[in-house]
Amino acid sequence: MQLSYEKSVPGRRAIALDPLDVPEAVLPAALCRKEPAALPELGELDVVRHFTRLSKLNFGIDSHFYPLGSCTMKYNPKLAEAVAALSGFAHLHPHLSTSPAFWKHCQGAFELIHETEQWLAEIAGMKDVTLQPIAGAHGELTGTLLMAAYHRDRGSKKDTILIPDSAHGTNPASAAIAGFKVLEIPSHEDGTLRLDSVKAAMNDSVAGIMMTCPNTHGLFEPAVAEIADLMHANDALVYYDGANLNAIMGIARPGDLGFDVMHYNLHKTFATPHGMGGPGSGPVGVGERLAPYLPGPRVVKGEDGFELRNLEKSIGRVAAFFGNFMMAVRAYAYMSHLGKDGLRQASENAVLNANYIFAQLKHVYEPAFDLPFMHECVFTAVPQAKKGVRALDIAKALLDRGFHAPTVYFPLTVKESLMIEPTETESRETMDEFCDAMLEIAEAVDSDPESLREAPKTMPVGRLDEVRAARQLNCAC
Amino acid sequence: MTWVPSTAAERDAMLSVIGVQTIDDLFASVPAELRAKSWALPAGISEMAVRARLEKWAARNAGGVTSFLGGGAYDHFIPAAVDALTSRSEFYTAYTPYQPECSQGTLQSIYEYQSAICRLTGLDYANASLYDGGTAVFEATTMAVRLTRRTRIVCHASLNPIYRSMLETHVANLDLELVDGESPEGAACVIVQNPGFLGDIEDFTALAERCHEEGALLVMSFYPISLGLLKTPGEIGVDIAIAEGQCLGVPLNFGGPWLGIMATRKEHVRKMPGRIAAATEDAQGRRGFVLTLQAREQHIRREKAMSNICSNEALCALRALVYLTLLGKEGLRDVARHCHSKAEYLKKRLSFAQILNHGPTFNEFAVRLPRNAEEAADALVSRGFLAGLPLASLGAGEPNDLLIAVTERRTREELDAFAHALEEVCN
């Protein structure tokens, strides 16, 4: 499809302002740009057609099943979009929070922040929550900065964070960006993290461990409580990556499991839209140990309504204001609609659906592990790869059959991995259709492997040359 | 309440396919002693009731006021087509374009966005966006540290004090030295903002030259709308340009989501954090777009990645792209011209106050009122105005100092009425 720049017609306009109703002021030429920015010159309909056509080149949840493991691509309720469009939220200037003189004019927003933090704290068994972190990875960075502040405050020089090899890449990256050394712990061949492996890595320099539970293999970590005890006995802390919280709402809570700090992904568990890769939102919850260090300012209930306060030992601001506030509005709408029973039912059905898909595919695709999966199931396409059809080919073949691909080649611990997370919002028929497509592809591995290697054929483009993209770097015109 | 479609009968049928009796059997791997100790949440309420509650809260926030509040976030007009196009669910319910063949809409829009940012800034490469303007300062800092292998970071007085404090939080556990001033000697970078937090336009061309003589980089936080008129980061000699992109068609959103913009020179691109889309071809020679240079990123490099960032504010970047595409070459200049001219007009109407800027400003300026700024601002809300930002609340001025921003939305009538009302509450 043509670029907007290629459609540009000199002199064409979409937007006109009213004539300037004050005298024109002129800046010294030395401070001004030589030429106007060469933005496209198009009419409004040109722009509308361009972006409407672009949109049609995408798969989204509203149009396609999106079983991306680890990403929790659940349905994004329209209710959440409607309340996020309310003018009293969308057009509210955040500097109303900066001066106490304005606080009475943003009480509704303060109440929403306070309530959302309370819900999230109870859901995960945490003492307090901050909405400031802007995305999951930013939550991890905030969490590790809190861990650093805790150790610094105690005069400790602990500088290493343990991270299982199955973790998301953001875990080691966040710990490193926060200034920690990273030590990778191997998973046991059954897919879980063993207490012995953690013990073997334990020494005085260990500041803490980052864990995902259920882990990225879709398995509940049986030693989670013992590992937390081991850490605490050594004055180290335990971080919970909330990527897979959708598996355990109402079943188990990170705080009860012994975690000191965690991030939530509002864009996964709490149904805020993924928006093509952002904005997300990564609130951080803390237990007793880290509560004194939370970022500020914090919304607290005062005598005359809500007000802002900074904690004495706060690490400071990680966001300019309250993080991605609009994602909190959406998440609040989601949580308050589902309530106590609905949230638990979401997790129950997420686990049910993953196991339903697993039951239909396990005879044809090789399970990566023998333990019971929770909200996602992981297969290895090594047997298919031996016949010349790789996980990537299976992914592309699914696109031709009208399904988004599962996550492939992650976790790194599983060769040729196919990681399937249907979420609770998919119907049985959709999952059956997906399983039929997967089974049909499995047959084609033997009968017509070439067709799979050539997939996709029905998309706007075929497989793209990524080597060329990196070598002949063309990222702007 | 639920968004789960399965009926009880369907659940039973699925359980029997799985080969278990009850849903609880699926949770057998979670030991009884590790089960939730509390689940004290309210019962769910209907869609109607959720809306009513949120409408009530939204109504308790300042609405229908004429705003002169800026300080890094601005009340610009957003054309209807921005909302109409970006609320298409093919955009907002899609995920990161890991499968490029079914994500060409996303990828081409990122490529066009990167192109728009390059054309706006006069720089060679832009990434697909960062979280916001404040975290972009931190990302630019660590990028400068990687490029120069130096550890001193110099913050210029023009930098937004909130960005300055966010930077301090983010580098607290790193071996970096954060100093105030503008001397590039021995520094990884000098971080400036143009226009500065108090609105001053400065020409940092000479500082850029000094930075380069000393082997330091110049990082500049810019105000995208101002580049409708002002000298570009490219013309100034900036190495890493960053910005808060909220002003480009993104609502104020009480602080987020917003948009972090980053652009740089060709020679630095492989050390730039964040996603980057690039053009390439398929086997039939059709043009298509992919994410590229992913070896910089956390999912490949883990602890050695350029950044831990794993998302971009793609939907906000799309808003900025649609906004810039609608405005076009002349439209952006017009918006900037209106902002500047209207601010200058208001400045002249405030003769009862002392203008604190000594040189030229763009659309924002600081004044010292004859009265406490918080009190004056408070009094003006009931008259329908958000007067601006009382600077003492951020430690950025005296108790009587107020930062006033003017956008293209303000009419002459509003400017006159505001000047009059402000004078009245000051007397």
Short mmCIF file of C-alpha atoms in Angstrom, two decimals, chain A residues 43-470:
data_model
loop_
_atom_site.label_atom_id
_atom_site.label_comp_id
_atom_site.label_asym_id
_atom_site.label_seq_id
_atom_site.Cartn_x
_atom_site.Cartn_y
_atom_site.Cartn_z
CA GLY A 43 -7.57 16.20 2.29
CA GLU A 44 -9.54 14.77 5.21
CA LEU A 45 -11.10 11.98 3.13
CA ASP A 46 -7.65 11.06 1.80
CA VAL A 47 -6.46 10.70 5.39
CA VAL A 48 -9.56 8.79 6.49
CA ARG A 49 -9.31 6.30 3.59
CA HIS A 50 -5.58 5.88 4.14
CA PHE A 51 -5.87 4.91 7.79
CA THR A 52 -9.06 2.92 7.33
CA ARG A 53 -7.31 0.82 4.68
CA LEU A 54 -4.25 0.45 6.90
CA SER A 55 -6.45 -0.78 9.74
CA LYS A 56 -7.84 -3.51 7.51
CA LEU A 57 -4.36 -5.00 7.12
CA ASN A 58 -4.33 -5.89 10.85
CA PHE A 59 -5.60 -8.79 12.90
CA GLY A 60 -7.18 -7.59 16.15
CA ILE A 61 -9.10 -9.36 18.90
CA ASP A 62 -12.42 -8.00 17.63
CA SER A 63 -11.84 -9.80 14.35
CA HIS A 64 -9.54 -12.75 15.12
CA PHE A 65 -8.67 -15.35 17.76
CA TYR A 66 -5.29 -14.31 19.16
CA PRO A 67 -3.89 -17.19 21.26
CA LEU A 68 -0.57 -15.53 22.03
CA GLY A 69 0.98 -17.29 24.99
CA SER A 70 2.13 -14.99 27.79
CA CYS A 71 0.25 -12.02 26.31
CA THR A 72 -3.27 -12.69 27.65
CA MET A 73 -5.13 -11.39 24.61
CA LYS A 74 -8.59 -11.34 26.18
CA TYR A 75 -11.54 -9.39 24.86
CA ASN A 76 -11.35 -5.64 25.57
CA PRO A 77 -14.85 -4.65 26.76
CA LYS A 78 -16.53 -1.73 25.04
CA LEU A 79 -17.73 -0.47 28.44
CA ALA A 80 -14.11 0.34 29.30
CA GLU A 81 -13.68 2.38 26.12
CA ALA A 82 -16.89 4.27 26.82
CA VAL A 83 -15.90 5.33 30.33
CA ALA A 84 -12.38 6.22 29.20
CA ALA A 85 -13.91 8.66 26.76
CA LEU A 86 -15.69 10.61 29.52
CA SER A 87 -14.57 14.20 29.23
CA GLY A 88 -14.08 14.57 33.00
CA PHE A 89 -11.25 12.02 32.74
CA ALA A 90 -9.93 12.36 29.19
CA HIS A 91 -9.53 16.13 29.23
CA LEU A 92 -8.36 16.47 32.81
CA HIS A 93 -5.03 18.27 33.18
CA PRO A 94 -2.68 16.40 35.54
CA HIS A 95 -1.16 19.59 36.93
CA LEU A 96 -4.45 19.96 38.82
CA SER A 97 -2.74 17.55 41.20
CA THR A 98 0.41 19.67 41.51
CA SER A 99 -1.01 22.53 43.51
CA PRO A 100 -3.18 21.88 46.61
CA ALA A 101 -5.26 24.84 45.41
CA PHE A 102 -6.61 22.62 42.62
CA TRP A 103 -7.13 19.37 44.53
CA LYS A 104 -10.82 19.97 45.03
CA HIS A 105 -11.17 20.02 41.24
CA CYS A 106 -9.85 16.50 40.66
CA GLN A 107 -11.43 14.55 43.54
CA GLY A 108 -13.14 12.12 41.17
CA ALA A 109 -9.81 11.17 39.59
CA PHE A 110 -8.17 10.83 43.01
CA GLU A 111 -10.99 8.57 44.18
CA LEU A 112 -10.60 6.39 41.09
CA ILE A 113 -6.85 6.06 41.69
CA HIS A 114 -7.39 5.22 45.35
CA GLU A 115 -10.11 2.66 44.66
CA THR A 116 -8.16 0.97 41.85
CA GLU A 117 -5.13 0.64 44.13
CA GLN A 118 -7.34 -0.94 46.82
CA TRP A 119 -8.81 -3.49 44.41
CA LEU A 120 -5.41 -4.47 43.04
CA ALA A 121 -3.95 -4.78 46.55
CA GLU A 122 -6.68 -7.18 47.67
CA ILE A 123 -6.55 -9.22 44.45
CA ALA A 124 -2.84 -9.95 44.96
CA GLY A 125 -2.61 -9.81 48.75
CA MET A 126 -0.35 -6.75 48.74
CA LYS A 127 -0.25 -3.98 51.34
CA ASP A 128 -0.11 -1.03 48.95
CA VAL A 129 -0.12 -0.37 45.21
CA THR A 130 1.20 2.45 43.03
CA LEU A 131 -0.26 3.11 39.58
CA GLN A 132 2.78 5.11 38.43
CA PRO A 133 4.67 2.50 36.36
CA ILE A 134 3.68 2.99 32.75
CA ALA A 135 4.08 -0.59 31.47
CA GLY A 136 4.92 -4.06 32.75
CA ALA A 137 8.65 -3.61 32.13
CA HIS A 138 8.50 -0.21 33.83
CA GLY A 139 6.84 -1.95 36.78
CA GLU A 140 9.74 -4.39 36.90
CA LEU A 141 12.19 -1.49 36.86
CA THR A 142 10.24 0.24 39.62
CA GLY A 143 10.14 -2.99 41.64
CA THR A 144 13.88 -3.55 41.34
CA LEU A 145 14.51 0.11 42.25
CA LEU A 146 12.40 -0.48 45.37
CA MET A 147 14.49 -3.55 46.17
CA ALA A 148 17.66 -1.46 45.74
CA ALA A 149 16.28 1.24 48.04
CA TYR A 150 15.47 -1.36 50.71
CA HIS A 151 18.98 -2.78 50.71
CA ARG A 152 20.60 0.67 50.53
CA ASP A 153 18.54 1.77 53.52
CA ARG A 154 19.88 -1.18 55.51
CA GLY A 155 23.46 -0.42 54.53
CA SER A 156 23.65 -3.67 52.59
CA LYS A 157 25.74 -4.03 49.43
CA LYS A 158 23.72 -6.86 47.91
CA ASP A 159 23.99 -6.41 44.16
CA THR A 160 22.77 -9.58 42.43
CA ILE A 161 19.32 -10.68 41.34
CA LEU A 162 18.53 -14.30 40.54
CA ILE A 163 16.34 -14.94 37.52
CA PRO A 164 15.16 -18.31 36.15
CA ASP A 165 16.10 -19.09 32.53
CA SER A 166 12.40 -19.32 31.65
CA ALA A 167 11.77 -15.65 32.57
CA HIS A 168 10.66 -12.96 30.17
CA GLY A 169 13.61 -11.00 28.74
CA THR A 170 12.34 -7.93 30.53
CA ASN A 171 13.26 -9.44 33.93
CA PRO A 172 17.04 -9.54 33.39
CA ALA A 173 16.90 -6.33 31.34
CA SER A 174 14.99 -4.46 34.08
CA ALA A 175 17.28 -5.71 36.85
CA ALA A 176 20.34 -4.67 34.82
CA ILE A 177 18.91 -1.24 33.96
CA ALA A 178 18.23 -0.75 37.68
CA GLY A 179 21.92 -1.43 38.36
CA PHE A 180 21.91 -5.08 39.49
CA LYS A 181 24.03 -7.99 38.34
CA VAL A 182 21.93 -10.83 36.98
CA LEU A 183 22.50 -14.51 37.69
CA GLU A 184 20.45 -16.93 35.62
CA ILE A 185 19.10 -20.05 37.36
CA PRO A 186 18.40 -23.11 35.22
CA SER A 187 14.91 -24.65 35.31
CA HIS A 188 14.57 -28.33 36.11
CA GLU A 189 13.77 -30.49 33.10
CA ASP A 190 10.19 -30.82 34.36
CA GLY A 191 9.76 -27.09 33.70
CA THR A 192 9.76 -25.83 37.30
CA LEU A 193 12.27 -24.04 39.48
CA ARG A 194 13.76 -26.31 42.16
CA LEU A 195 14.70 -25.10 45.62
CA ASP A 196 18.10 -26.80 45.25
CA SER A 197 19.00 -24.78 42.16
CA VAL A 198 18.19 -21.57 44.00
CA LYS A 199 20.12 -22.69 47.08
CA ALA A 200 23.14 -23.44 44.93
CA ALA A 201 23.17 -19.84 43.71
CA MET A 202 22.48 -18.29 47.10
CA ASN A 203 25.13 -16.14 48.78
CA ASP A 204 25.44 -12.83 50.63
CA SER A 205 25.42 -10.75 47.45
CA VAL A 206 21.94 -11.93 46.45
CA ALA A 207 19.48 -9.05 46.78
CA GLY A 208 16.50 -11.07 45.62
CA ILE A 209 14.87 -13.25 42.99
CA MET A 210 12.36 -12.48 40.24
CA MET A 211 9.79 -15.20 39.59
CA THR A 212 6.73 -15.69 37.42
CA CYS A 213 4.04 -17.96 38.85
CA PRO A 214 2.61 -19.82 37.08
CA ASN A 215 5.88 -19.60 35.18
CA THR A 216 6.27 -19.04 31.45
CA HIS A 217 5.95 -22.79 30.94
CA GLY A 218 2.37 -22.45 32.18
CA LEU A 219 3.20 -24.38 35.35
CA PHE A 220 2.57 -23.48 38.98
CA GLU A 221 5.92 -23.34 40.85
CA PRO A 222 5.66 -26.01 43.59
CA ALA A 223 8.63 -24.64 45.56
CA VAL A 224 7.51 -21.02 45.47
CA ALA A 225 6.90 -20.68 49.22
CA GLU A 226 10.16 -22.44 50.16
CA ILE A 227 12.10 -20.22 47.77
CA ALA A 228 10.51 -17.13 49.36
CA ASP A 229 11.46 -18.41 52.83
CA LEU A 230 15.03 -19.03 51.69
CA MET A 231 15.27 -15.48 50.39
CA HIS A 232 13.82 -13.92 53.51
CA ALA A 233 16.15 -15.96 55.73
CA ASN A 234 19.01 -14.29 53.84
CA ASP A 235 17.47 -10.82 53.93
CA ALA A 236 16.77 -11.02 50.20
CA LEU A 237 13.51 -10.10 48.50
CA VAL A 238 11.10 -11.90 46.20
CA TYR A 239 9.67 -10.24 43.07
CA TYR A 240 6.51 -11.49 41.35
CA ASP A 241 6.20 -10.90 37.60
CA GLY A 242 2.44 -10.51 37.18
CA ALA A 243 2.40 -11.58 33.54
CA ASN A 244 0.47 -14.72 34.42
CA LEU A 245 -1.79 -13.41 37.16
CA ASN A 246 -4.75 -14.29 34.94
CA ALA A 247 -4.26 -17.94 35.95
CA ILE A 248 -4.78 -17.51 39.68
CA MET A 249 -7.22 -14.70 40.53
CA GLY A 250 -9.22 -15.81 43.54
CA ILE A 251 -7.20 -19.04 43.73
CA ALA A 252 -3.86 -17.86 45.11
CA ARG A 253 -2.35 -14.45 45.86
CA PRO A 254 1.31 -13.44 45.42
CA GLY A 255 1.31 -11.77 48.83
CA ASP A 256 0.19 -15.01 50.50
CA LEU A 257 2.87 -16.92 48.57
CA GLY A 258 5.56 -14.75 50.18
CA PHE A 259 6.23 -12.19 47.45
CA ASP A 260 7.43 -8.75 48.60
CA VAL A 261 6.85 -6.82 45.40
CA MET A 262 5.12 -7.40 42.07
CA HIS A 263 3.81 -5.71 38.98
CA TYR A 264 0.37 -6.12 37.45
CA ASN A 265 -0.20 -5.90 33.70
CA LEU A 266 -3.50 -4.05 33.36
CA HIS A 267 -3.33 -4.75 29.61
CA LYS A 268 -3.27 -8.49 30.23
CA THR A 269 -5.19 -9.49 33.34
CA PHE A 270 -7.52 -6.49 33.48
CA ALA A 271 -8.51 -6.37 29.81
CA THR A 272 -7.21 -2.94 28.83
CA PRO A 273 -6.49 -3.00 25.09
CA HIS A 274 -2.99 -3.78 23.84
CA GLY A 275 -3.16 -0.95 21.29
CA MET A 276 -0.71 -2.59 18.81
CA GLY A 277 1.93 -2.81 21.54
CA GLY A 278 1.06 -0.02 23.94
CA PRO A 279 0.03 1.89 25.95
CA GLY A 280 0.09 -0.69 28.69
CA SER A 281 0.12 -0.11 32.42
CA GLY A 282 2.24 -1.81 35.08
CA PRO A 283 1.11 -0.90 38.63
CA VAL A 284 3.40 -2.16 41.38
CA GLY A 285 2.22 -3.79 44.62
CA VAL A 286 4.34 -4.11 47.73
CA GLY A 287 4.19 -5.91 51.05
CA GLU A 288 5.33 -4.61 54.45
CA ARG A 289 9.04 -4.63 53.66
CA LEU A 290 8.90 -2.31 50.67
CA ALA A 291 5.84 -0.17 51.46
CA PRO A 292 7.91 2.71 52.91
CA TYR A 293 9.76 3.22 49.62
CA LEU A 294 6.82 3.50 47.19
CA PRO A 295 7.05 6.19 44.49
CA GLY A 296 5.20 9.40 45.18
CA PRO A 297 3.22 11.49 45.34
CA ARG A 298 0.53 9.13 46.62
CA VAL A 299 -3.22 9.72 46.74
CA VAL A 300 -4.41 9.38 50.34
CA LYS A 301 -7.71 9.97 52.10
CA GLY A 302 -7.52 13.16 54.17
CA GLU A 303 -10.03 14.97 56.34
CA ASP A 304 -11.39 17.09 53.49
CA GLY A 305 -11.28 14.49 50.78
CA PHE A 306 -8.38 13.00 48.87
CA GLU A 307 -4.96 14.62 48.89
CA LEU A 308 -1.40 13.89 47.88
CA ARG A 309 1.45 12.90 50.16
CA ASN A 310 5.03 11.78 49.75
CA LEU A 311 6.45 9.02 51.91
CA GLU A 312 9.56 9.98 53.84
CA LYS A 313 11.64 7.19 52.29
CA SER A 314 10.01 7.28 48.84
CA ILE A 315 12.22 6.48 45.85
CA GLY A 316 10.64 9.52 44.16
CA ARG A 317 8.66 9.77 40.95
CA VAL A 318 8.87 7.06 38.29
CA ALA A 319 6.19 8.82 36.23
CA ALA A 320 5.38 12.49 35.87
CA PHE A 321 1.95 11.98 37.47
CA PHE A 322 -0.12 8.82 38.03
CA GLY A 323 1.14 6.60 35.23
CA ASN A 324 -1.27 5.62 32.48
CA PHE A 325 -4.33 6.86 34.38
CA MET A 326 -6.73 6.05 31.54
CA MET A 327 -5.74 2.40 31.77
CA ALA A 328 -6.68 2.50 35.45
CA VAL A 329 -10.10 3.88 34.47
CA ARG A 330 -10.60 0.95 32.09
CA ALA A 331 -9.28 -1.61 34.58
CA TYR A 332 -11.52 -0.24 37.31
CA ALA A 333 -14.55 -0.60 35.02
CA TYR A 334 -13.50 -4.19 34.29
CA MET A 335 -12.92 -5.15 37.93
CA SER A 336 -16.04 -3.53 39.31
CA HIS A 337 -18.21 -5.16 36.65
CA LEU A 338 -16.79 -8.64 37.27
CA GLY A 339 -16.49 -8.30 41.04
CA LYS A 340 -15.46 -10.98 43.46
CA ASP A 341 -17.02 -13.94 41.64
CA GLY A 342 -16.45 -12.75 38.10
CA LEU A 343 -12.71 -12.29 38.57
CA ARG A 344 -12.34 -15.78 39.97
CA GLN A 345 -14.50 -17.14 37.17
CA ALA A 346 -12.21 -15.41 34.64
CA SER A 347 -9.19 -17.30 35.95
CA GLU A 348 -11.08 -20.58 36.20
CA ASN A 349 -12.20 -20.34 32.60
CA ALA A 350 -8.78 -19.21 31.38
CA VAL A 351 -7.35 -22.42 32.84
CA LEU A 352 -10.26 -24.50 31.57
CA ASN A 353 -9.87 -23.18 28.03
CA ALA A 354 -6.10 -23.77 27.92
CA ASN A 355 -6.59 -27.33 29.13
CA TYR A 356 -9.40 -27.89 26.62
CA ILE A 357 -7.09 -26.92 23.76
CA PHE A 358 -4.28 -28.98 25.27
CA ALA A 359 -6.52 -32.05 25.45
CA GLN A 360 -7.31 -31.78 21.75
CA LEU A 361 -3.75 -31.20 20.54
CA LYS A 362 -1.59 -33.27 22.89
CA HIS A 363 -1.81 -36.42 20.80
CA VAL A 364 -0.55 -34.67 17.71
CA TYR A 365 1.82 -32.00 19.04
CA GLU A 366 4.44 -32.89 21.61
CA PRO A 367 3.82 -31.32 25.04
CA ALA A 368 6.91 -29.50 26.29
CA PHE A 369 6.27 -30.69 29.86
CA ASP A 370 4.39 -33.44 31.67
CA LEU A 371 3.04 -31.39 34.58
CA PRO A 372 -0.51 -29.96 34.42
CA PHE A 373 -0.71 -26.67 32.54
CA MET A 374 -2.65 -23.74 33.91
CA HIS A 375 -3.74 -20.80 31.68
CA GLU A 376 -1.47 -21.66 28.76
CA CYS A 377 -0.01 -24.80 27.25
CA VAL A 378 3.40 -25.18 25.66
CA PHE A 379 4.27 -27.60 22.87
CA THR A 380 7.51 -28.25 21.06
CA ALA A 381 7.46 -28.54 17.28
CA VAL A 382 10.78 -30.42 17.24
CA PRO A 383 9.12 -33.56 15.75
CA GLN A 384 7.61 -31.40 12.97
CA ALA A 385 10.90 -29.54 12.50
CA LYS A 386 12.64 -32.87 11.90
CA LYS A 387 10.26 -33.28 8.97
CA GLY A 388 11.16 -29.82 7.69
CA VAL A 389 8.29 -27.77 9.13
CA ARG A 390 9.34 -25.40 11.87
CA ALA A 391 7.28 -23.63 14.54
CA LEU A 392 7.53 -20.50 12.40
CA ASP A 393 5.93 -22.33 9.45
CA ILE A 394 3.08 -23.52 11.65
CA ALA A 395 2.59 -19.94 12.85
CA LYS A 396 2.40 -18.61 9.29
CA ALA A 397 0.07 -21.42 8.19
CA LEU A 398 -2.33 -20.40 10.97
CA LEU A 399 -2.51 -16.86 9.58
CA ASP A 400 -3.80 -18.28 6.29
CA ARG A 401 -6.47 -20.15 8.25
CA GLY A 402 -7.70 -16.96 9.94
CA PHE A 403 -6.02 -17.28 13.33
CA HIS A 404 -3.29 -15.23 14.87
CA ALA A 405 -0.28 -17.42 15.64
CA PRO A 406 0.56 -18.60 19.15
CA THR A 407 3.77 -17.26 20.68
CA VAL A 408 6.69 -19.04 19.00
CA TYR A 409 10.33 -19.38 20.08
CA PHE A 410 9.51 -18.25 23.60
CA PRO A 411 10.19 -19.42 26.28
CA LEU A 412 13.81 -19.82 25.23
CA THR A 413 14.02 -23.00 27.32
CA VAL A 414 11.83 -24.93 24.87
CA LYS A 415 13.07 -25.68 21.36
CA GLU A 416 10.65 -24.82 18.55
CA SER A 417 8.12 -23.76 21.15
CA LEU A 418 4.45 -23.09 20.47
CA MET A 419 2.84 -21.37 23.42
CA ILE A 420 -0.95 -21.18 23.38
CA GLU A 421 -3.02 -18.97 25.70
CA PRO A 422 -6.67 -18.79 24.67
CA THR A 423 -7.93 -16.70 27.65
CA GLU A 424 -11.37 -17.04 29.22
CA THR A 425 -13.25 -14.86 26.76
CA GLU A 426 -13.10 -17.31 23.84
CA SER A 427 -16.01 -19.60 23.10
CA ARG A 428 -15.82 -23.34 22.68
CA GLU A 429 -16.60 -23.08 18.93
CA THR A 430 -13.69 -20.70 18.33
CA MET A 431 -11.31 -23.01 20.15
CA ASP A 432 -12.64 -26.02 18.25
CA GLU A 433 -12.05 -24.24 14.93
CA PHE A 434 -8.53 -23.35 16.04
CA CYS A 435 -7.81 -26.95 17.09
CA ASP A 436 -9.14 -28.22 13.76
CA ALA A 437 -6.75 -25.87 11.97
CA MET A 438 -3.85 -27.05 14.12
CA LEU A 439 -4.72 -30.70 13.42
CA GLU A 440 -5.05 -30.03 9.71
CA ILE A 441 -1.63 -28.35 9.72
CA ALA A 442 -0.17 -31.36 11.55
CA GLU A 443 -1.46 -33.59 8.74
CA ALA A 444 -0.02 -31.27 6.11
CA VAL A 445 3.40 -31.63 7.74
CA ASP A 446 3.39 -35.13 6.24
CA SER A 447 1.21 -34.66 3.17
CA ASP A 448 2.21 -31.23 1.86
CA PRO A 449 5.03 -29.63 3.87
CA GLU A 450 5.91 -27.28 1.03
CA SER A 451 2.57 -25.47 1.35
CA LEU A 452 3.38 -24.75 5.00
CA ARG A 453 6.85 -23.46 4.25
CA GLU A 454 5.36 -21.09 1.69
CA ALA A 455 2.69 -19.76 4.03
CA PRO A 456 1.17 -17.25 4.37
CA LYS A 457 -0.36 -16.81 0.94
CA THR A 458 -3.55 -14.95 1.79
CA MET A 459 -2.04 -12.01 3.66
CA PRO A 460 -1.27 -8.59 2.15
CA VAL A 461 2.40 -9.64 1.99
CA GLY A 462 4.28 -12.93 2.19
CA ARG A 463 7.20 -13.54 4.53
CA LEU A 464 9.36 -10.48 4.58
CA ASP A 465 13.12 -10.30 4.23
CA GLU A 466 14.24 -9.32 7.73
CA VAL A 467 17.96 -9.52 6.93
CA ARG A 468 17.54 -6.98 4.16
CA ALA A 469 15.54 -4.75 6.53
CA ALA A 470 18.41 -4.64 9.03
#
